[in-house]
GROMACS .gro file of C-alpha atoms in nm:
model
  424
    1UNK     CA    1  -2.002  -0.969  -1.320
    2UNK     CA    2  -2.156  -0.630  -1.469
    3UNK     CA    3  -1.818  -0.492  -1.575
    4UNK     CA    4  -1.708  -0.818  -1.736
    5UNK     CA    5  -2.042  -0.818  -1.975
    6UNK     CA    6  -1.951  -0.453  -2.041
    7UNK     CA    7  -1.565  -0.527  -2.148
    8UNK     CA    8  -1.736  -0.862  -2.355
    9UNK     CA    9  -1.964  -0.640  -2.497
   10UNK     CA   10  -1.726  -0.376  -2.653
   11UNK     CA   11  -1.400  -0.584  -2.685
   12UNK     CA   12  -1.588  -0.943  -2.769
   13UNK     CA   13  -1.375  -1.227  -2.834
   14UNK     CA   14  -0.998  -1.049  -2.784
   15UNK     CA   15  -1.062  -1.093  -2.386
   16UNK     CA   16  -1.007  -1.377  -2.180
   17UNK     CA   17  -1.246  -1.592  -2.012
   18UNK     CA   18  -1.290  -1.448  -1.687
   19UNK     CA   19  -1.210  -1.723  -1.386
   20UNK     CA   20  -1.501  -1.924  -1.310
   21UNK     CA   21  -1.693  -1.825  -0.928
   22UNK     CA   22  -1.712  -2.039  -0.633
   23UNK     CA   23  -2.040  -2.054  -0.512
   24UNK     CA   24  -1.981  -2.222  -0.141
   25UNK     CA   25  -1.724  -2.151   0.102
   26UNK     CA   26  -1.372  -2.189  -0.011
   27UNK     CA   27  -1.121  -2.358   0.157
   28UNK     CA   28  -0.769  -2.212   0.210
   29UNK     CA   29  -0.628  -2.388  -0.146
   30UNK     CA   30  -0.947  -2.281  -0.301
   31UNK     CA   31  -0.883  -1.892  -0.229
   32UNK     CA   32  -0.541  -1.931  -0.327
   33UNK     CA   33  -0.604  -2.091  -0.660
   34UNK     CA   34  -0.894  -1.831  -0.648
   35UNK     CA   35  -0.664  -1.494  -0.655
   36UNK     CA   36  -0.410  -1.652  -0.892
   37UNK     CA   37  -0.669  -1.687  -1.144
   38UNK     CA   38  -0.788  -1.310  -1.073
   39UNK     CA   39  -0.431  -1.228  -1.075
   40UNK     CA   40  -0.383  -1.386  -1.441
   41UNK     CA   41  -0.652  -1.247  -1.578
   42UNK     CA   42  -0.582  -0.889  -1.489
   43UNK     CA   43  -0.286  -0.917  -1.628
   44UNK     CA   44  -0.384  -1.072  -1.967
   45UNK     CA   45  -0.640  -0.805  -1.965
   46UNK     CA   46  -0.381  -0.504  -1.889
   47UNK     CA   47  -0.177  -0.669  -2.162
   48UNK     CA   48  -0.398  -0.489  -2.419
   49UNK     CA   49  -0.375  -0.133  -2.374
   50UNK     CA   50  -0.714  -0.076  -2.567
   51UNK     CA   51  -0.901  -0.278  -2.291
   52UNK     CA   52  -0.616  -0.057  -2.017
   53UNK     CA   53  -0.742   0.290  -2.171
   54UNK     CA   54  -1.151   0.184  -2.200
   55UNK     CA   55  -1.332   0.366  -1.949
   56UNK     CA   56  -1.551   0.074  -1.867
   57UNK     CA   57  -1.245  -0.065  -1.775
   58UNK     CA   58  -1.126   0.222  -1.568
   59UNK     CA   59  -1.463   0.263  -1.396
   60UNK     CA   60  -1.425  -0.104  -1.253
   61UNK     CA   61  -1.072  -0.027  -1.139
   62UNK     CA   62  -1.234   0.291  -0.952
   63UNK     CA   63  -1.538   0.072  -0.827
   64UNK     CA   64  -1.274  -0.210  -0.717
   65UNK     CA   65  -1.060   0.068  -0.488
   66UNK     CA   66  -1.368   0.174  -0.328
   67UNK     CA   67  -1.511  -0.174  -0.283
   68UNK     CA   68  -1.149  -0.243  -0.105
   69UNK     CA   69  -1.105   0.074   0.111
   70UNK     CA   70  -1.482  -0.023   0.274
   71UNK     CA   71  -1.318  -0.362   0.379
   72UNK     CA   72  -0.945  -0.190   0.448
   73UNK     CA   73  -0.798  -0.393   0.156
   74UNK     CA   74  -0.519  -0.302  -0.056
   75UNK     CA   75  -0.694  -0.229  -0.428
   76UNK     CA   76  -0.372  -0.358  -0.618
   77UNK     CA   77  -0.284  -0.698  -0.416
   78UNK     CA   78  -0.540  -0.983  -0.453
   79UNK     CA   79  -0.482  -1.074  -0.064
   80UNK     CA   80  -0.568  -1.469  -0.007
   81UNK     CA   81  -0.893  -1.474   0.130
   82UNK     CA   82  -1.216  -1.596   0.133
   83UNK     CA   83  -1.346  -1.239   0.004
   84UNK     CA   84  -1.154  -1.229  -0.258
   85UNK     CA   85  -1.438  -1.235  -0.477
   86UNK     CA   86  -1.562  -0.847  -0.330
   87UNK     CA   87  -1.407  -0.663  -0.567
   88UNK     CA   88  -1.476  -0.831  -0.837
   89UNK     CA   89  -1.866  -0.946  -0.849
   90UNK     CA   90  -2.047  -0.749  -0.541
   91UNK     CA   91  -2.034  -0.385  -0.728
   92UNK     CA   92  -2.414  -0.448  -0.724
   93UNK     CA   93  -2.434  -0.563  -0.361
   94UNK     CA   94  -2.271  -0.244  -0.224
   95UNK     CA   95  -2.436   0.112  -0.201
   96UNK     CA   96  -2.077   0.289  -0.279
   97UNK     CA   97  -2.123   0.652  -0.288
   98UNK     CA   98  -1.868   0.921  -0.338
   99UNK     CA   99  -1.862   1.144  -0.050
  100UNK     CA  100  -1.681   1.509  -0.079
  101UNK     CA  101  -1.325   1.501   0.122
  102UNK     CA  102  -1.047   1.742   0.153
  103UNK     CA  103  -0.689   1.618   0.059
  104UNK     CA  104  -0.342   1.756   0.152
  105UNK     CA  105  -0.115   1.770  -0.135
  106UNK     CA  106   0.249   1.772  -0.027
  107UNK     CA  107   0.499   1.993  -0.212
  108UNK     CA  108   0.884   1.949  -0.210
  109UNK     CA  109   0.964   2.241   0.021
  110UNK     CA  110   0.689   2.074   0.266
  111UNK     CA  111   0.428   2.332   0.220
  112UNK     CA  112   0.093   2.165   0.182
  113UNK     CA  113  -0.219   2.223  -0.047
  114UNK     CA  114  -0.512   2.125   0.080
  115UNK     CA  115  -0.777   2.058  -0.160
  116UNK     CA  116  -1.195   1.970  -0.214
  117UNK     CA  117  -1.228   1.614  -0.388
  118UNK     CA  118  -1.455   1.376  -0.412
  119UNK     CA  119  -1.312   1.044  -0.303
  120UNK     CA  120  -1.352   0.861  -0.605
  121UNK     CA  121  -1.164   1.142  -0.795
  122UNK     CA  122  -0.886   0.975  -0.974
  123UNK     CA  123  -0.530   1.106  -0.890
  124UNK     CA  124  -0.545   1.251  -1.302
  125UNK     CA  125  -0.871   1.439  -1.144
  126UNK     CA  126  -0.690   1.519  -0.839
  127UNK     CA  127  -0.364   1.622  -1.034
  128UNK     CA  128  -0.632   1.911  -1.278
  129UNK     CA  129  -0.717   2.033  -0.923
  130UNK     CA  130  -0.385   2.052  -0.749
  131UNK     CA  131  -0.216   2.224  -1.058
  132UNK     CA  132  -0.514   2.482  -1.131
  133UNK     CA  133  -0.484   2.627  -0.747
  134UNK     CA  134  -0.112   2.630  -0.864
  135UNK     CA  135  -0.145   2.804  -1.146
  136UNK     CA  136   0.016   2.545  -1.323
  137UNK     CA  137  -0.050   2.597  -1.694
  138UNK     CA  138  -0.283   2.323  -1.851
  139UNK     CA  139  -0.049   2.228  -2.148
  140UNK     CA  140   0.245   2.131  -1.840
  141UNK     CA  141   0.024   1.942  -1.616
  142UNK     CA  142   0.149   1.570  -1.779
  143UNK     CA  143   0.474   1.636  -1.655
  144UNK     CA  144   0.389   1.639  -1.356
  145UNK     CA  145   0.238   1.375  -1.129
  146UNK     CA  146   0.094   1.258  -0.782
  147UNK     CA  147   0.325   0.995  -0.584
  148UNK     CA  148   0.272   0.796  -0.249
  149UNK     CA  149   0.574   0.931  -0.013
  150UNK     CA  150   0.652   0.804   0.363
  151UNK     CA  151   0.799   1.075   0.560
  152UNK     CA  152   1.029   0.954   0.834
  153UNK     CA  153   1.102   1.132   1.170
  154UNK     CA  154   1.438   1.201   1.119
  155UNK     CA  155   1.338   1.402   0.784
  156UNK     CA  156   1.447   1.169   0.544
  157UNK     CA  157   1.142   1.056   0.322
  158UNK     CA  158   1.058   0.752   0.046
  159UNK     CA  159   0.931   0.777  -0.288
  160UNK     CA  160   0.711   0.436  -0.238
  161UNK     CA  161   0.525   0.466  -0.590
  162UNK     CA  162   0.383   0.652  -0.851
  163UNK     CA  163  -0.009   0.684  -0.818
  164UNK     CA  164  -0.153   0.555  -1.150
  165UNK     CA  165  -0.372   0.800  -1.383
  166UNK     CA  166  -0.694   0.568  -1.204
  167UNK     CA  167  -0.570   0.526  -0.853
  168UNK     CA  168  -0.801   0.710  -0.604
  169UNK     CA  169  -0.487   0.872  -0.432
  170UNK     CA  170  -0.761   0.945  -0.111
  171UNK     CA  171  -0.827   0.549  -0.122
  172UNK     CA  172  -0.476   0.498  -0.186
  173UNK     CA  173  -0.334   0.692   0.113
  174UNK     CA  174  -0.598   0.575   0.341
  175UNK     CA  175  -0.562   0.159   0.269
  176UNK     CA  176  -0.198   0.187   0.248
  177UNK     CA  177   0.016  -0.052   0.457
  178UNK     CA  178   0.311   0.189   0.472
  179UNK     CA  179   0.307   0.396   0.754
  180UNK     CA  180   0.323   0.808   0.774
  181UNK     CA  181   0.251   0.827   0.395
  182UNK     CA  182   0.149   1.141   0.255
  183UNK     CA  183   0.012   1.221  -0.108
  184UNK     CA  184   0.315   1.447  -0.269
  185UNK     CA  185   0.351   1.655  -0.609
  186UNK     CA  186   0.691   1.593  -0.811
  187UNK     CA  187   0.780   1.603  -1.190
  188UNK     CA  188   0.706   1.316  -1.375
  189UNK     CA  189   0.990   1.291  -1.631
  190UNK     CA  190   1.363   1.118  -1.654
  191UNK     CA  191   1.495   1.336  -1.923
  192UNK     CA  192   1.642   1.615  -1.748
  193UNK     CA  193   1.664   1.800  -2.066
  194UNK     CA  194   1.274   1.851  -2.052
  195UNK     CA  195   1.332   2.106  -1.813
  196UNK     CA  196   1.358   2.388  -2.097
  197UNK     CA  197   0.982   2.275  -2.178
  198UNK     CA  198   0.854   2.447  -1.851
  199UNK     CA  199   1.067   2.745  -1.844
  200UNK     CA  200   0.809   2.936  -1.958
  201UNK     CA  201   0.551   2.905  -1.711
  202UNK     CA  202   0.676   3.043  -1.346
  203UNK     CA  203   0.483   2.809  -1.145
  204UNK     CA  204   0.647   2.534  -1.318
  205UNK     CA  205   0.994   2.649  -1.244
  206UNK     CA  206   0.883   2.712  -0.892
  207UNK     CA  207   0.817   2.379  -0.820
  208UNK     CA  208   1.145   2.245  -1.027
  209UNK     CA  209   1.342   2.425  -0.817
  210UNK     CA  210   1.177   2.368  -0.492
  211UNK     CA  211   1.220   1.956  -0.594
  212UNK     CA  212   1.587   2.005  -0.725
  213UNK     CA  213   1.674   2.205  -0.338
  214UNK     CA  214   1.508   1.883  -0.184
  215UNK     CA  215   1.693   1.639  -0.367
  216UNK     CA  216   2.008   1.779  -0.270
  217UNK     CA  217   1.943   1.827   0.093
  218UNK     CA  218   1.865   1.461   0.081
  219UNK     CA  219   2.175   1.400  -0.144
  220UNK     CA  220   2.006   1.255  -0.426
  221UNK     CA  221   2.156   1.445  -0.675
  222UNK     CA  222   2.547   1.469  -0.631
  223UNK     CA  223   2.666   1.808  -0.699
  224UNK     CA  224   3.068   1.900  -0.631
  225UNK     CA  225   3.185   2.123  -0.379
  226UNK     CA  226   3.258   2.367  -0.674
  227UNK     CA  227   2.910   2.315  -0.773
  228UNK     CA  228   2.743   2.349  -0.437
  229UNK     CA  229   2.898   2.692  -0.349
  230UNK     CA  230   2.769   2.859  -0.717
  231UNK     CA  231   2.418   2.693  -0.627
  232UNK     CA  232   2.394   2.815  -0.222
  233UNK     CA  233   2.484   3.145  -0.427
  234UNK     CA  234   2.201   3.114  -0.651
  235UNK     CA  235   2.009   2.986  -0.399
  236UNK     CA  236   2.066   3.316  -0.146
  237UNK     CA  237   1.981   3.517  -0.484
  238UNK     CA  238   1.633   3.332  -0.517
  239UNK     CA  239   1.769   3.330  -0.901
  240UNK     CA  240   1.566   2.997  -0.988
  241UNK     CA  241   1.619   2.994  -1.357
  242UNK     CA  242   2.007   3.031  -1.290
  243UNK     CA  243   1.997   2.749  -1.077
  244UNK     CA  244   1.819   2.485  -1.255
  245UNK     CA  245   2.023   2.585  -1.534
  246UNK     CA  246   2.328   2.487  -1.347
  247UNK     CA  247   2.154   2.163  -1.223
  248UNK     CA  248   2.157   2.059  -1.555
  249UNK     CA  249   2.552   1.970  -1.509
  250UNK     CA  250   2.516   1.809  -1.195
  251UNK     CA  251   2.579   1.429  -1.120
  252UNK     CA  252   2.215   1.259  -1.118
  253UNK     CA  253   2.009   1.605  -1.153
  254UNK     CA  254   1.662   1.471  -1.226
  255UNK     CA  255   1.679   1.068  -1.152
  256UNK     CA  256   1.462   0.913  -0.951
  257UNK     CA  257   1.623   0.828  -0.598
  258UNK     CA  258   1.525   0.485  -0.445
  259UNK     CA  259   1.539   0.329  -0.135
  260UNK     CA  260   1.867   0.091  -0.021
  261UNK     CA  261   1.814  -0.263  -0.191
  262UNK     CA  262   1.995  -0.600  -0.278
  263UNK     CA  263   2.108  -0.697  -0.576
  264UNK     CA  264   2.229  -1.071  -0.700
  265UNK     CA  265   2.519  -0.927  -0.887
  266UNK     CA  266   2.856  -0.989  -0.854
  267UNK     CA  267   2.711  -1.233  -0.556
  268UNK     CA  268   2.378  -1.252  -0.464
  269UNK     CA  269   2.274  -1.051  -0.142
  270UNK     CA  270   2.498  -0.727  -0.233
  271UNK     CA  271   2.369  -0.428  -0.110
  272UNK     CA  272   2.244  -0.190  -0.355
  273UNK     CA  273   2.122   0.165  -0.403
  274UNK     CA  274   1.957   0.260  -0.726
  275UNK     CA  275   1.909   0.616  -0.917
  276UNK     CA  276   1.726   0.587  -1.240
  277UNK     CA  277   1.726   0.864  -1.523
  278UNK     CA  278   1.844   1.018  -1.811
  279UNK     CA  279   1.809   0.671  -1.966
  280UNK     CA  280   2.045   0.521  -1.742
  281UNK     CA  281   2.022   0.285  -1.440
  282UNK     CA  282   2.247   0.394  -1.171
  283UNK     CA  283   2.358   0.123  -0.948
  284UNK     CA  284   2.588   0.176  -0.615
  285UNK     CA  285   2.697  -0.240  -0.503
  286UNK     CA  286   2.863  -0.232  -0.179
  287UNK     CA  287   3.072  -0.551  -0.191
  288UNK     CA  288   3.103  -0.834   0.053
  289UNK     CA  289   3.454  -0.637   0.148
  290UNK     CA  290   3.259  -0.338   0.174
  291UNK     CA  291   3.417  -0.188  -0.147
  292UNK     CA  292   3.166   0.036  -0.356
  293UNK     CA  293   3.133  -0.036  -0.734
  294UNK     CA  294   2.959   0.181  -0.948
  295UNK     CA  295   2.795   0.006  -1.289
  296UNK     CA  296   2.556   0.185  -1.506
  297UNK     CA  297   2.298  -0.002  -1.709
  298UNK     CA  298   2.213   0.220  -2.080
  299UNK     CA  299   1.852   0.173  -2.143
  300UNK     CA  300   1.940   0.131  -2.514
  301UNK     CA  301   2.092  -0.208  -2.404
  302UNK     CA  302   1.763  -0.305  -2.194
  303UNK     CA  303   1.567  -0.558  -2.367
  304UNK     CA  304   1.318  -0.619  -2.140
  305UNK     CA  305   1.220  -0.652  -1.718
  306UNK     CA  306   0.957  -0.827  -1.490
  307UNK     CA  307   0.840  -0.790  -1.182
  308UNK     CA  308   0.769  -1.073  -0.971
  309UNK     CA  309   0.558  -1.117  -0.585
  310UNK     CA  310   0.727  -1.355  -0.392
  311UNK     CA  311   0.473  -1.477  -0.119
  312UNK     CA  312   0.616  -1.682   0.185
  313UNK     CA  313   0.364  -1.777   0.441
  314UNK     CA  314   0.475  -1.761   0.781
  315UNK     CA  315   0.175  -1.844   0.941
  316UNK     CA  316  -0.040  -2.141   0.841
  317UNK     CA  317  -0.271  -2.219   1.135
  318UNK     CA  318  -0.360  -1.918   1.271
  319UNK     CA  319  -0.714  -1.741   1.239
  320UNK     CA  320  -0.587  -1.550   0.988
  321UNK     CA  321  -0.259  -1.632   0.737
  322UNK     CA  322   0.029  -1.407   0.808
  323UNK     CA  323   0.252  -1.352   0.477
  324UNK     CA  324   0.580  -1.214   0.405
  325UNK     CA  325   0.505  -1.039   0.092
  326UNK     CA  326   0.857  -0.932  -0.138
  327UNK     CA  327   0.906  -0.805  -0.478
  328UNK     CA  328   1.177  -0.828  -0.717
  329UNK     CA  329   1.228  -0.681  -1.053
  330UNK     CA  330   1.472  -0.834  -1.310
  331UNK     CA  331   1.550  -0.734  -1.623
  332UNK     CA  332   1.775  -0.848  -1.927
  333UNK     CA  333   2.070  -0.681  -2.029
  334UNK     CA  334   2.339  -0.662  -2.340
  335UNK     CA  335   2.651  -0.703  -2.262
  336UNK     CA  336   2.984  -0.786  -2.454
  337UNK     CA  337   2.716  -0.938  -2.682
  338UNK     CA  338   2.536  -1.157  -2.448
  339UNK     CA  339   2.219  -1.123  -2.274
  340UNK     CA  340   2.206  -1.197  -1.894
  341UNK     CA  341   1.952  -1.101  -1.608
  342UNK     CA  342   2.004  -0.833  -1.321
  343UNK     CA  343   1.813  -0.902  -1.020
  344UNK     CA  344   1.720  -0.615  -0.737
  345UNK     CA  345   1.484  -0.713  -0.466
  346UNK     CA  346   1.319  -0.390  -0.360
  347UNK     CA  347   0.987  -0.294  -0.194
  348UNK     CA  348   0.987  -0.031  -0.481
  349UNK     CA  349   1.036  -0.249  -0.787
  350UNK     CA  350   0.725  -0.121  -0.939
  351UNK     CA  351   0.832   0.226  -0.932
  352UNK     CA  352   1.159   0.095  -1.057
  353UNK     CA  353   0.913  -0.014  -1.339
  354UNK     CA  354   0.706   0.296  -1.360
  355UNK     CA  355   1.076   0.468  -1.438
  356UNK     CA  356   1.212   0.220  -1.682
  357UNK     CA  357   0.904   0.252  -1.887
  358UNK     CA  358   0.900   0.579  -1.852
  359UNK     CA  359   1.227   0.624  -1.979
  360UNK     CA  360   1.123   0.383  -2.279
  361UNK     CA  361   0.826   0.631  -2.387
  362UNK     CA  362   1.043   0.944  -2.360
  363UNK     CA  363   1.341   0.780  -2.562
  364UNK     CA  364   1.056   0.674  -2.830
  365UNK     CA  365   0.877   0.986  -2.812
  366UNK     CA  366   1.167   1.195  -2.888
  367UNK     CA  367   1.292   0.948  -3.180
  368UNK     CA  368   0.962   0.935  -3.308
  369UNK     CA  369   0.940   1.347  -3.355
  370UNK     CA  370   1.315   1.362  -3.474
  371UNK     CA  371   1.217   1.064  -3.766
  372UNK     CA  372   0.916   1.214  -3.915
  373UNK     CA  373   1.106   1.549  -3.983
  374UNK     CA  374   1.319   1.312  -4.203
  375UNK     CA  375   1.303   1.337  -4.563
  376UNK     CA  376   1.464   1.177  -4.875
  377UNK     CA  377   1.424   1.399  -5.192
  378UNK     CA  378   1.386   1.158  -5.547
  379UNK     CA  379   1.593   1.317  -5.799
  380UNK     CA  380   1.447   1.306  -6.113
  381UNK     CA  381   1.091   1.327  -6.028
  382UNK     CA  382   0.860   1.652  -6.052
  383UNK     CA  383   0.736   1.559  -5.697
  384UNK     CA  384   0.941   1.429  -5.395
  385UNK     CA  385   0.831   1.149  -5.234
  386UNK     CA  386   0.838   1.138  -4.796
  387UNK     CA  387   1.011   0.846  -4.681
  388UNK     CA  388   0.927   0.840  -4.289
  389UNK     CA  389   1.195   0.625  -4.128
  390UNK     CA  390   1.024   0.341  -3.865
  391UNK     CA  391   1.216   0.263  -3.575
  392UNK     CA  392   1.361  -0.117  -3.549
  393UNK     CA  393   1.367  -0.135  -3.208
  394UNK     CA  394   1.093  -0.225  -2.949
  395UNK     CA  395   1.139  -0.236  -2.607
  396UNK     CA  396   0.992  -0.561  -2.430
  397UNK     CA  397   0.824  -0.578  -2.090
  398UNK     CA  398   0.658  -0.769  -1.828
  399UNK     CA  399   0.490  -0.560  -1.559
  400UNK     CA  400   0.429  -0.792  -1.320
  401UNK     CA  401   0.429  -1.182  -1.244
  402UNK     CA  402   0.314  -1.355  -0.905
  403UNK     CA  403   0.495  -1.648  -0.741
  404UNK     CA  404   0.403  -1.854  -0.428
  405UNK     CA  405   0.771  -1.917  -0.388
  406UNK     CA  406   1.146  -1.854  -0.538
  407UNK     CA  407   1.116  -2.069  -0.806
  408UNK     CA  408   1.397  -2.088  -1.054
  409UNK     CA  409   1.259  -1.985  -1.394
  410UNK     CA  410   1.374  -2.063  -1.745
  411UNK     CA  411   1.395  -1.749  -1.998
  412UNK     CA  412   1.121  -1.939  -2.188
  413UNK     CA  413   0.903  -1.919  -1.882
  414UNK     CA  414   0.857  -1.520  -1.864
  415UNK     CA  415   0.596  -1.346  -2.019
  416UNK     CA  416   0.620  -0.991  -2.188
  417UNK     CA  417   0.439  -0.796  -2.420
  418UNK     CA  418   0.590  -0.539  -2.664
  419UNK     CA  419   0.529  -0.132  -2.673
  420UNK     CA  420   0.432   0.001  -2.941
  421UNK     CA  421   0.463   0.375  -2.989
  422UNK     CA  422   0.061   0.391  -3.009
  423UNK     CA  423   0.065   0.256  -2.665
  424UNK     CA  424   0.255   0.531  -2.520
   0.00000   0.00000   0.00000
């Protein structure tokens, strides 16, 4: 494989051997032993975020979305068949070509911008465009970002994930499964206090406030009745600063809203519903009584989360396999001094993940510009010497883990890597 050589090349040794190719036709335990092996090694791969930020490795991500859409596969799911091999060792057999394409971007007040791309534009590409016909300035583009949204007919909509810096979002929206998804602009940050960073820029606040009004039309953010008549005030005034300003005080202002879930906790099979921000996991249990019970998880007391694929065949002799394809995302938490997993089975566990690490990076971002203003004066000396505190804690995480099955797992079988602040 061309890309391999090129990642042996510049990374050497450090990588992992990449899965050895079947040459003949693979039989149905071949595949899946096949995309297991694929699956393992992109994730020892991804593991070092030197290899994640190379551009050789980016360019075979690219050249493995475009490979997919020509054969209407999903680029981030290794699906269990006897082509499993396309994206990864036929970049030479296929004449891919990036053709020029036009692209709605969706805004939160449902206005559209409809753009020129290239479809192998990455959505970091696509995100320069969108935000320079915006007039977005260039220093506040990062905190914003693309997402893949399903609109439903009764106006409610889904946040289904967050479209990586390499996704191809015209790729993306065109091989999803999910159906009536659209390509939408939102801010890309948990801390609501980040806010104040984009004051200065109008378009900035203009889109702010048209994604706070959305979020409490679709009662995402929780604002009370006292609240909600001095922002429909606001609102009739068009006074945008004013009203974000006021958002800042309002229950959930600035979380990321996801979809109705199921949690194993107090029982297993409790109905869930999840808003993550402000370094917080929100978590709504309706109860086998139907009682509600509100429990909030501090990200401080986190220590780490996977995400595994639960596959269940449901068809086994059929042309082709049928699977039931879940996802659950667990993660460890502190409390009254012991550790013990939370478990939420969601469609969206990894933008559940995409949140909690962003959350992680913010928190150690803004600790690591408050601890290098720190300094300890020697007395006694004719110069001072610069003492720059290191923070103690790391966050630990595993982004992803694929299973065949429920299998219980012991804590020594999970696999996580640490962030480091240069990884952020």
């Amino acid at each position: 494989m061309r890309e391999q050589d090129q990642l042996q090349r510049v990374f050497g040794s450090s990588l992992p051997p990449f899965p050895p190719k079947y040459y003949l036709a693979m039989t149905t335990s071949m595949a899946d032993e096949r995309r297991a092996q694929l699956e393992q090694y992109l994730q020892n791969v991804t593991a070092d975020p030197n290899v994640l930020r190379s551009d050789v490795f980016i360019e075979f991500l690219k050249l493995a979305q475009l490979v997919l859409s020509c054969t209407q596969k999903i680029c981030t799911e290794w699906l269990p068949t006897a082509s499993t091999e396309l994206e990864m060792e036929t970049s030479n057999t296929f004449n891919i070509t990036a053709e020029k394409a036009f692209l709605d971007i969706f805004l939160p007040n449902g206005r559209s911008v409809n753009i020129e791309i290239l479809t192998s534009d990455s959505a970091e590409r696509v995100l320069e465009v969108v935000s320079h016909k915006l007039r977005l300035s260039r220093e506040l583009v990062g905190y914003f970002g693309l997402f893949l949204i399903r609109f439903y007919k009764e106006g409610s909509l889904s946040v289904v994930k967050k479209l990586a810096d390499f996704e191809l979002p015209y790729v993306s929206l065109r091989s999803s499964e999910v159906q009536n998804c659209k390509v939408g602009l939102r801010k890309w940050y948990l801390d609501p206090a980040f806010d104040s960073v984009l004051m200065g820029c109008r378009s900035a606040v203009e889109l702010l406030y048209m994604q706070a009004v959305q979020d409490i039309e679709k009662e995402w953010i929780k604002p009370t009745q006292g609240q909600r008549q001095e922002l429909e005030a606001l609102q009739k005034e068009n006074n945008q600063t004013k009203f974000l300003q006021l958002c800042q005080e309002v229950q959930h202002y600035g979380y990321m809203q996801l979809d109705p879930c199921h949690c194993d906790s107090p029982e297993p099979g409790c109905r869930a519903v999840l808003s993550v921000g402000n370094d917080e996991i929100n978590c709504c249990i309706t109860l086998p009584d139907n009682r509600t019970q509100d429990v909030v998880f501090q990200m401080s007391r986190v220590k780490c989360w996977q995400v595994t694929f639960l596959r269940t065949l449901l068809d086994m002799d059929g042309p082709q396999r049928t699977l039931n394809q879940n996802l659950e995302l667990r993660f460890q938490y502190s409390e009254d001094s012991h550790w013990q997993w939370f478990i939420i089975y969601t469609k969206q566990a990894f933008l559940l993940s995409s949140c909690l690490k962003k959350m992680v990076s913010e928190k150690m971002a803004k600790l690591a510009a408050e601890n290098t203003e720190m300094q300890i004066e020697v007395p006694g000396k004719s110069k001072s010497k610069k003492y720059h505190i290191q923070q103690s804690k790391q966050k630990q995480y595993s982004s992803f883990l694929s299973r065949k099955s429920k299998i219980k797992r012991a804590e020594g079988d999970c696999v996580f890597g640490t962030i480091k602040e240069e990884d952020l």
